[in-house]
Amino acid sequence: MRVLVSGGAGYIGSVTAARLLARGWSVEILDDLSTGHVAAVPPGAVLHRGRLEDRDLLARVFARPFDGVVHFAARSLVAQSQARPLDYWRDNLGAAVALLERLVAGGAARCVFSSSAAVYGEPPSVPIPEDAPLAPVNTYGRTKLAMEQILADAARAHGLAAVALRYFNAAGADGQRGEHHEPETHLIPRLLRSLLDQAVEFQIFGDDYPTPDGTCVRDYVHVADLAEAHALALEWADRPGFTPLNLGGGRGWSVREVLDAVARATGRALAPAVAARRPGDPARLVASNERARQLLGWRPAHSDLPQIVADAWAWHRAHPSGYGD
Ligand SMILES: NC(=O)c1ccc[n+]([C@@H]2O[C@H](COP(=O)([O-])OP(=O)(O)OC[C@H]3O[C@@H](n4cnc5c(N)ncnc54)[C@H](O)[C@@H]3O)[C@@H](O)[C@H]2O)c1
């Protein structure tokens, strides 16, 4: 298969690109390096540096059609999306529409899209199935939901085979590739970085949630499992339609359980301060992953929390300054 990976210099995109190459597929990456890293691009992938919204660049990249596209490139900081919503609507939708126009014009049939558990907002119950109410509580989640709707329209009108993968909390590292965001807002890398660099603060946001230990419960899914799901989804998507699939380990872990796992993996004692809840943080987000298991034959084989933390810690210790750029 010949695949274009938008955002393939980023965290999940680079691990996925490496996974697709390992299948013997041909991989090209389009990335503006706004949050990605050249060093994350796997050897063997062609890197086109630039923005998806650059129509001349897209025309050159699509000079030879692709069999499929995996679309990771997006702005994805929740707090920033609340402060600068128009940037998110312009860039997340603009990039997706530009890419889909090219894809449809070139006759390419398959598109696998990075969606998010953020489309569910505050779910009425867990585990969350794909047909739960879609009620995002922030601009980031609303742009993800809008992109899903655009994909569904393109599938209906233009015969696209589209799969939206709704990731829960991506985490862990895969050998040479790990998580390096600036700023880092995700729990596990932020916690690990606070152990390596005193300047990085770590706080628990709220310990008065209606959960067993009062802290928020999240579903962590190993980045290697996410990468495998993308390869499976590209293979599976061989007929027109739109299919949303949850990707989560299917089990919830509280912030305090994550702290315990980190203390065990690192041998360091942790006693972070407790701050107020952040607005819009649901108490519990846990995926039902049955549909991905059934349709794709996907298994979250690496998504046990101790393994996620051990792999992330190995990467952060080997890369204390991330990718160093
Ligand atoms: N990390 C998570 O836990 C998580 C959870 C749910 C969904 N997602 C989604 O998965 C995707 C990947 O997440 P990530 O953590 O790997 O993010 P990332 O920031 O590491 O990667 C995104 C990549 O896209 C590139 N990019 C962004 N806008 C672009 C544009 N307009 N043109 C070209 N390149 C552009 C960036 O340079 C970066 O390399 C995102 O769409 C994100 O919203 C992530």
GROMACS .gro file of C-alpha atoms and ligand atoms in nm:
model
  369
    1MET     CA    1   0.000   0.000   0.000
    2ARG     CA    2   0.113   0.357  -0.068
    3VAL     CA    3   0.011   0.574   0.228
    4LEU     CA    4   0.027   0.944   0.311
    5VAL     CA    5   0.058   1.021   0.682
    6SER     CA    6  -0.031   1.379   0.772
    7GLY     CA    7   0.133   1.475   1.102
    8GLY     CA    8   0.374   1.181   1.074
    9ALA     CA    9   0.651   1.373   1.256
   10GLY     CA   10   0.433   1.392   1.568
   11TYR     CA   11   0.394   1.151   1.857
   12ILE     CA   12   0.133   0.900   1.738
   13GLY     CA   13   0.193   0.970   1.367
   14SER     CA   14   0.565   0.883   1.379
   15VAL     CA   15   0.505   0.555   1.564
   16THR     CA   16   0.231   0.470   1.314
   17ALA     CA   17   0.449   0.560   1.014
   18ALA     CA   18   0.719   0.324   1.146
   19ARG     CA   19   0.455   0.051   1.186
   20LEU     CA   20   0.329   0.094   0.828
   21LEU     CA   21   0.686   0.081   0.693
   22ALA     CA   22   0.742  -0.240   0.890
   23ARG     CA   23   0.450  -0.389   0.695
   24GLY     CA   24   0.645  -0.322   0.377
   25TRP     CA   25   0.424  -0.032   0.273
   26SER     CA   26   0.547   0.288   0.111
   27VAL     CA   27   0.503   0.586   0.345
   28GLU     CA   28   0.514   0.960   0.279
   29ILE     CA   29   0.471   1.217   0.555
   30LEU     CA   30   0.332   1.567   0.526
   31ASP     CA   31   0.411   1.775   0.835
   32ASP     CA   32   0.477   2.141   0.906
   33LEU     CA   33   0.680   2.052   1.219
   34SER     CA   34   0.470   2.294   1.425
   35THR     CA   35   0.463   2.037   1.706
   36GLY     CA   36   0.649   1.749   1.538
   37HIS     CA   37   1.017   1.661   1.515
   38VAL     CA   38   1.240   1.569   1.220
   39ALA     CA   39   1.417   1.316   1.445
   40ALA     CA   40   1.087   1.130   1.495
   41VAL     CA   41   1.043   1.064   1.121
   42PRO     CA   42   1.128   0.698   1.064
   43PRO     CA   43   1.403   0.612   0.816
   44GLY     CA   44   1.244   0.502   0.491
   45ALA     CA   45   0.959   0.756   0.502
   46VAL     CA   46   0.964   1.051   0.262
   47LEU     CA   47   0.909   1.381   0.451
   48HIS     CA   48   0.728   1.667   0.278
   49ARG     CA   49   0.772   1.968   0.504
   50GLY     CA   50   0.480   2.211   0.489
   51ARG     CA   51   0.122   2.281   0.579
   52LEU     CA   52  -0.177   2.083   0.458
   53GLU     CA   53  -0.346   2.412   0.374
   54ASP     CA   54  -0.071   2.478   0.111
   55ARG     CA   55  -0.263   2.369  -0.199
   56ASP     CA   56   0.040   2.383  -0.432
   57LEU     CA   57   0.234   2.155  -0.201
   58LEU     CA   58  -0.062   1.916  -0.174
   59ALA     CA   59  -0.092   1.905  -0.554
   60ARG     CA   60   0.277   1.808  -0.578
   61VAL     CA   61   0.248   1.546  -0.304
   62PHE     CA   62  -0.059   1.394  -0.472
   63ALA     CA   63   0.104   1.390  -0.818
   64ARG     CA   64   0.103   1.013  -0.772
   65PRO     CA   65  -0.216   0.898  -0.599
   66PHE     CA   66  -0.213   0.722  -0.263
   67ASP     CA   67  -0.404   0.409  -0.166
   68GLY     CA   68  -0.483   0.561   0.169
   69VAL     CA   69  -0.431   0.858   0.396
   70VAL     CA   70  -0.391   0.866   0.773
   71HIS     CA   71  -0.474   1.211   0.902
   72PHE     CA   72  -0.312   1.301   1.236
   73ALA     CA   73  -0.219   1.665   1.175
   74ALA     CA   74  -0.417   1.894   1.402
   75ARG     CA   75  -0.399   2.143   1.682
   76SER     CA   76  -0.482   1.948   1.997
   77LEU     CA   77  -0.438   2.152   2.317
   78VAL     CA   78  -0.772   2.169   2.495
   79ALA     CA   79  -0.705   2.485   2.699
   80GLN     CA   80  -0.564   2.663   2.392
   81SER     CA   81  -0.873   2.564   2.194
   82GLN     CA   82  -1.089   2.733   2.456
   83ALA     CA   83  -0.877   3.051   2.450
   84ARG     CA   84  -0.830   3.067   2.069
   85PRO     CA   85  -1.129   2.882   1.920
   86LEU     CA   86  -1.108   3.043   1.575
   87ASP     CA   87  -0.753   2.915   1.526
   88TYR     CA   88  -0.882   2.564   1.593
   89TRP     CA   89  -1.179   2.591   1.358
   90ARG     CA   90  -0.968   2.746   1.082
   91ASP     CA   91  -0.671   2.509   1.107
   92ASN     CA   92  -0.831   2.179   1.203
   93LEU     CA   93  -1.114   2.203   0.953
   94GLY     CA   94  -0.910   2.383   0.685
   95ALA     CA   95  -0.641   2.114   0.691
   96ALA     CA   96  -0.894   1.829   0.685
   97VAL     CA   97  -1.100   1.973   0.399
   98ALA     CA   98  -0.790   2.050   0.189
   99LEU     CA   99  -0.669   1.693   0.233
  100LEU     CA  100  -1.007   1.536   0.160
  101GLU     CA  101  -1.055   1.743  -0.155
  102ARG     CA  102  -0.726   1.607  -0.288
  103LEU     CA  103  -0.804   1.255  -0.180
  104VAL     CA  104  -1.144   1.256  -0.346
  105ALA     CA  105  -1.006   1.421  -0.663
  106GLY     CA  106  -0.732   1.156  -0.685
  107GLY     CA  107  -0.982   0.875  -0.646
  108ALA     CA  108  -0.813   0.743  -0.330
  109ALA     CA  109  -1.054   0.538  -0.131
  110ARG     CA  110  -0.930   0.509   0.226
  111CYS     CA  111  -0.895   0.765   0.505
  112VAL     CA  112  -0.816   0.688   0.867
  113PHE     CA  113  -0.869   0.989   1.090
  114SER     CA  114  -0.745   1.075   1.442
  115SER     CA  115  -1.055   1.148   1.641
  116SER     CA  116  -1.078   1.162   2.017
  117ALA     CA  117  -1.277   1.059   2.324
  118ALA     CA  118  -1.330   1.438   2.351
  119VAL     CA  119  -1.628   1.394   2.113
  120TYR     CA  120  -1.823   1.237   2.404
  121GLY     CA  121  -1.779   1.527   2.649
  122GLU     CA  122  -1.910   1.415   2.987
  123PRO     CA  123  -2.055   1.068   2.916
  124PRO     CA  124  -2.364   0.954   3.106
  125SER     CA  125  -2.194   0.623   3.192
  126VAL     CA  126  -1.879   0.414   3.132
  127PRO     CA  127  -1.759   0.213   2.947
  128ILE     CA  128  -1.851   0.440   2.654
  129PRO     CA  129  -1.981   0.275   2.335
  130GLU     CA  130  -1.953   0.450   1.996
  131ASP     CA  131  -2.327   0.526   1.994
  132ALA     CA  132  -2.311   0.722   2.322
  133PRO     CA  133  -2.427   1.086   2.295
  134LEU     CA  134  -2.179   1.309   2.112
  135ALA     CA  135  -2.161   1.623   2.324
  136PRO     CA  136  -1.807   1.767   2.333
  137VAL     CA  137  -1.747   2.024   2.606
  138ASN     CA  138  -1.461   2.218   2.446
  139THR     CA  139  -1.367   2.363   2.107
  140TYR     CA  140  -1.103   2.096   2.045
  141GLY     CA  141  -1.366   1.822   2.081
  142ARG     CA  142  -1.616   2.015   1.871
  143THR     CA  143  -1.363   2.042   1.584
  144LYS     CA  144  -1.303   1.665   1.607
  145LEU     CA  145  -1.676   1.599   1.588
  146ALA     CA  146  -1.714   1.839   1.295
  147MET     CA  147  -1.433   1.659   1.110
  148GLU     CA  148  -1.609   1.328   1.167
  149GLN     CA  149  -1.923   1.479   1.012
  150ILE     CA  150  -1.724   1.603   0.712
  151LEU     CA  151  -1.580   1.253   0.666
  152ALA     CA  152  -1.927   1.099   0.685
  153ASP     CA  153  -2.049   1.343   0.418
  154ALA     CA  154  -1.749   1.266   0.193
  155ALA     CA  155  -1.812   0.894   0.239
  156ARG     CA  156  -2.177   0.933   0.136
  157ALA     CA  157  -2.118   1.164  -0.161
  158HIS     CA  158  -1.776   1.056  -0.290
  159GLY     CA  159  -1.740   0.690  -0.199
  160LEU     CA  160  -1.469   0.747   0.061
  161ALA     CA  161  -1.397   0.462   0.301
  162ALA     CA  162  -1.345   0.657   0.623
  163VAL     CA  163  -1.261   0.531   0.970
  164ALA     CA  164  -1.251   0.772   1.265
  165LEU     CA  165  -1.042   0.630   1.546
  166ARG     CA  166  -1.150   0.786   1.875
  167TYR     CA  167  -0.839   0.757   2.092
  168PHE     CA  168  -0.869   0.770   2.465
  169ASN     CA  169  -0.542   0.870   2.644
  170ALA     CA  170  -0.250   0.785   2.417
  171ALA     CA  171   0.061   0.707   2.622
  172GLY     CA  172   0.385   0.509   2.631
  173ALA     CA  173   0.673   0.492   2.386
  174ASP     CA  174   0.779   0.256   2.110
  175GLY     CA  175   1.153   0.203   2.108
  176GLN     CA  176   1.309   0.511   1.949
  177ARG     CA  177   0.987   0.712   1.947
  178GLY     CA  178   0.815   0.875   2.241
  179GLU     CA  179   0.604   1.169   2.349
  180HIS     CA  180   0.754   1.517   2.325
  181HIS     CA  181   0.509   1.806   2.324
  182GLU     CA  182   0.581   2.169   2.419
  183PRO     CA  183   0.396   2.240   2.637
  184GLU     CA  184   0.330   1.890   2.766
  185THR     CA  185  -0.022   1.866   2.904
  186HIS     CA  186  -0.057   1.488   2.923
  187LEU     CA  187  -0.042   1.324   3.263
  188ILE     CA  188   0.223   1.052   3.224
  189PRO     CA  189   0.491   1.243   3.028
  190ARG     CA  190   0.440   1.551   3.245
  191LEU     CA  191   0.484   1.344   3.558
  192LEU     CA  192   0.797   1.173   3.423
  193ARG     CA  193   0.944   1.502   3.308
  194SER     CA  194   0.885   1.650   3.655
  195LEU     CA  195   1.107   1.370   3.790
  196LEU     CA  196   1.387   1.454   3.547
  197ASP     CA  197   1.357   1.832   3.564
  198GLN     CA  198   1.263   2.016   3.883
  199ALA     CA  199   1.142   2.312   3.676
  200VAL     CA  200   0.848   2.104   3.548
  201GLU     CA  201   0.566   2.130   3.800
  202PHE     CA  202   0.316   1.855   3.856
  203GLN     CA  203  -0.017   1.892   4.032
  204ILE     CA  204  -0.323   1.673   4.074
  205PHE     CA  205  -0.624   1.863   3.941
  206GLY     CA  206  -0.900   1.775   4.185
  207ASP     CA  207  -0.925   1.493   4.439
  208ASP     CA  208  -1.294   1.535   4.513
  209TYR     CA  209  -1.443   1.354   4.212
  210PRO     CA  210  -1.701   1.077   4.263
  211THR     CA  211  -1.439   0.805   4.201
  212PRO     CA  212  -1.293   0.552   4.450
  213ASP     CA  213  -0.992   0.770   4.543
  214GLY     CA  214  -1.139   1.107   4.438
  215THR     CA  215  -0.910   1.158   4.135
  216CYS     CA  216  -1.011   1.143   3.768
  217VAL     CA  217  -1.019   0.805   3.597
  218ARG     CA  218  -0.885   0.771   3.242
  219ASP     CA  219  -0.829   0.492   2.991
  220TYR     CA  220  -0.463   0.479   2.878
  221VAL     CA  221  -0.385   0.317   2.544
  222HIS     CA  222  -0.029   0.232   2.440
  223VAL     CA  223   0.095   0.418   2.134
  224ALA     CA  224   0.215   0.088   1.984
  225ASP     CA  225  -0.142  -0.045   2.006
  226LEU     CA  226  -0.272   0.272   1.841
  227ALA     CA  227  -0.020   0.232   1.558
  228GLU     CA  228  -0.130  -0.125   1.498
  229ALA     CA  229  -0.496  -0.016   1.489
  230HIS     CA  230  -0.419   0.231   1.208
  231ALA     CA  231  -0.258  -0.040   0.998
  232LEU     CA  232  -0.556  -0.270   1.060
  233ALA     CA  233  -0.804   0.009   0.979
  234LEU     CA  234  -0.630   0.084   0.648
  235GLU     CA  235  -0.654  -0.282   0.552
  236TRP     CA  236  -1.016  -0.310   0.669
  237ALA     CA  237  -1.150   0.006   0.498
  238ASP     CA  238  -1.210  -0.140   0.153
  239ARG     CA  239  -1.567  -0.016   0.093
  240PRO     CA  240  -1.735   0.325   0.107
  241GLY     CA  241  -1.874   0.433   0.440
  242PHE     CA  242  -1.797   0.607   0.766
  243THR     CA  243  -1.710   0.405   1.076
  244PRO     CA  244  -1.619   0.549   1.416
  245LEU     CA  245  -1.422   0.320   1.647
  246ASN     CA  246  -1.307   0.370   2.006
  247LEU     CA  247  -0.945   0.289   2.082
  248GLY     CA  248  -0.886   0.244   2.452
  249GLY     CA  249  -0.747  -0.027   2.674
  250GLY     CA  250  -1.098  -0.077   2.813
  251ARG     CA  251  -0.994  -0.020   3.173
  252GLY     CA  252  -0.983   0.296   3.383
  253TRP     CA  253  -0.692   0.411   3.601
  254SER     CA  254  -0.717   0.697   3.849
  255VAL     CA  255  -0.455   0.971   3.871
  256ARG     CA  256  -0.341   0.824   4.203
  257GLU     CA  257  -0.306   0.478   4.044
  258VAL     CA  258  -0.089   0.637   3.774
  259LEU     CA  259   0.122   0.800   4.046
  260ASP     CA  260   0.167   0.460   4.215
  261ALA     CA  261   0.267   0.297   3.884
  262VAL     CA  262   0.519   0.575   3.820
  263ALA     CA  263   0.661   0.545   4.173
  264ARG     CA  264   0.707   0.170   4.121
  265ALA     CA  265   0.863   0.203   3.775
  266THR     CA  266   1.101   0.482   3.871
  267GLY     CA  267   1.174   0.401   4.235
  268ARG     CA  268   1.101   0.766   4.320
  269ALA     CA  269   0.860   0.886   4.589
  270LEU     CA  270   0.591   1.124   4.466
  271ALA     CA  271   0.384   1.362   4.676
  272PRO     CA  272   0.234   1.616   4.437
  273ALA     CA  273   0.021   1.909   4.549
  274VAL     CA  274  -0.352   1.894   4.487
  275ALA     CA  275  -0.500   2.186   4.292
  276ALA     CA  276  -0.859   2.270   4.206
  277ARG     CA  277  -1.050   2.074   3.939
  278ARG     CA  278  -1.007   2.201   3.582
  279PRO     CA  279  -1.334   2.299   3.415
  280GLY     CA  280  -1.463   2.036   3.174
  281ASP     CA  281  -1.267   1.738   3.313
  282PRO     CA  282  -1.515   1.447   3.337
  283ALA     CA  283  -1.477   1.217   3.640
  284ARG     CA  284  -1.445   0.900   3.430
  285LEU     CA  285  -1.359   0.826   3.067
  286VAL     CA  286  -1.329   0.458   2.982
  287ALA     CA  287  -1.374   0.308   2.636
  288SER     CA  288  -1.579   0.017   2.526
  289ASN     CA  289  -1.336  -0.124   2.268
  290GLU     CA  290  -1.560  -0.410   2.154
  291ARG     CA  291  -1.629  -0.268   1.809
  292ALA     CA  292  -1.257  -0.226   1.722
  293ARG     CA  293  -1.195  -0.578   1.848
  294GLN     CA  294  -1.476  -0.720   1.636
  295LEU     CA  295  -1.430  -0.523   1.314
  296LEU     CA  296  -1.052  -0.491   1.303
  297GLY     CA  297  -0.946  -0.789   1.512
  298TRP     CA  298  -0.757  -0.532   1.723
  299ARG     CA  299  -0.619  -0.623   2.067
  300PRO     CA  300  -0.468  -0.360   2.300
  301ALA     CA  301  -0.181  -0.595   2.375
  302HIS     CA  302   0.052  -0.339   2.538
  303SER     CA  303  -0.201  -0.120   2.716
  304ASP     CA  304  -0.151  -0.239   3.071
  305LEU     CA  305  -0.056   0.067   3.281
  306PRO     CA  306   0.271  -0.074   3.426
  307GLN     CA  307   0.397  -0.149   3.074
  308ILE     CA  308   0.290   0.192   2.942
  309VAL     CA  309   0.472   0.367   3.227
  310ALA     CA  310   0.783   0.147   3.198
  311ASP     CA  311   0.812   0.214   2.823
  312ALA     CA  312   0.752   0.588   2.866
  313TRP     CA  313   1.008   0.609   3.147
  314ALA     CA  314   1.272   0.423   2.940
  315TRP     CA  315   1.219   0.674   2.657
  316HIS     CA  316   1.226   0.983   2.879
  317ARG     CA  317   1.540   0.868   3.058
  318ALA     CA  318   1.712   0.807   2.723
  319HIS     CA  319   1.580   1.141   2.588
  320PRO     CA  320   1.576   1.385   2.884
  321SER     CA  321   1.542   1.678   2.641
  322GLY     CA  322   1.291   1.495   2.421
  323TYR     CA  323   1.397   1.502   2.057
  324GLY     CA  324   1.641   1.784   2.144
  325ASP     CA  325   1.509   2.037   1.891
  326LIG     N1  326  -0.215   1.229   2.217
  326LIG     C1  327  -0.338   1.192   2.256
  326LIG     O1  328  -0.359   1.142   2.368
  326LIG     C2  329  -0.454   1.208   2.160
  326LIG     C3  330  -0.581   1.167   2.203
  326LIG     C4  331  -0.688   1.180   2.114
  326LIG     C5  332  -0.667   1.230   1.987
  326LIG     N2  333  -0.543   1.271   1.948
  326LIG     C6  334  -0.526   1.324   1.814
  326LIG     O2  335  -0.426   1.248   1.748
  326LIG     C7  336  -0.352   1.329   1.657
  326LIG     C8  337  -0.206   1.315   1.685
  326LIG     O3  338  -0.181   1.349   1.822
  326LIG     P1  339  -0.030   1.364   1.873
  326LIG     O4  340  -0.034   1.361   2.022
  326LIG     O5  341   0.057   1.271   1.798
  326LIG     O6  342  -0.002   1.514   1.826
  326LIG     P2  343   0.135   1.583   1.776
  326LIG     O7  344   0.118   1.728   1.803
  326LIG     O8  345   0.253   1.514   1.837
  326LIG     O9  346   0.134   1.555   1.620
  326LIG     C9  347   0.064   1.634   1.528
  326LIG    C10  348   0.154   1.654   1.406
  326LIG    O10  349   0.084   1.727   1.305
  326LIG    C11  350   0.166   1.833   1.255
  326LIG     N3  351   0.073   1.937   1.208
  326LIG    C12  352  -0.020   2.003   1.282
  326LIG     N4  353  -0.091   2.087   1.205
  326LIG    C13  354  -0.045   2.071   1.077
  326LIG    C14  355  -0.081   2.127   0.951
  326LIG     N5  356  -0.180   2.218   0.941
  326LIG     N6  357  -0.014   2.088   0.840
  326LIG    C15  358   0.088   1.996   0.851
  326LIG     N7  359   0.125   1.940   0.967
  326LIG    C16  360   0.060   1.976   1.080
  326LIG    C17  361   0.254   1.871   1.373
  326LIG    O11  362   0.375   1.933   1.335
  326LIG    C18  363   0.279   1.735   1.440
  326LIG    O12  364   0.393   1.670   1.385
  326LIG    C19  365  -0.409   1.470   1.672
  326LIG    O13  366  -0.505   1.492   1.571
  326LIG    C20  367  -0.475   1.467   1.809
  326LIG    O14  368  -0.579   1.559   1.818
  326LIG    C21  369  -0.437   1.260   2.033
   0.00000   0.00000   0.00000
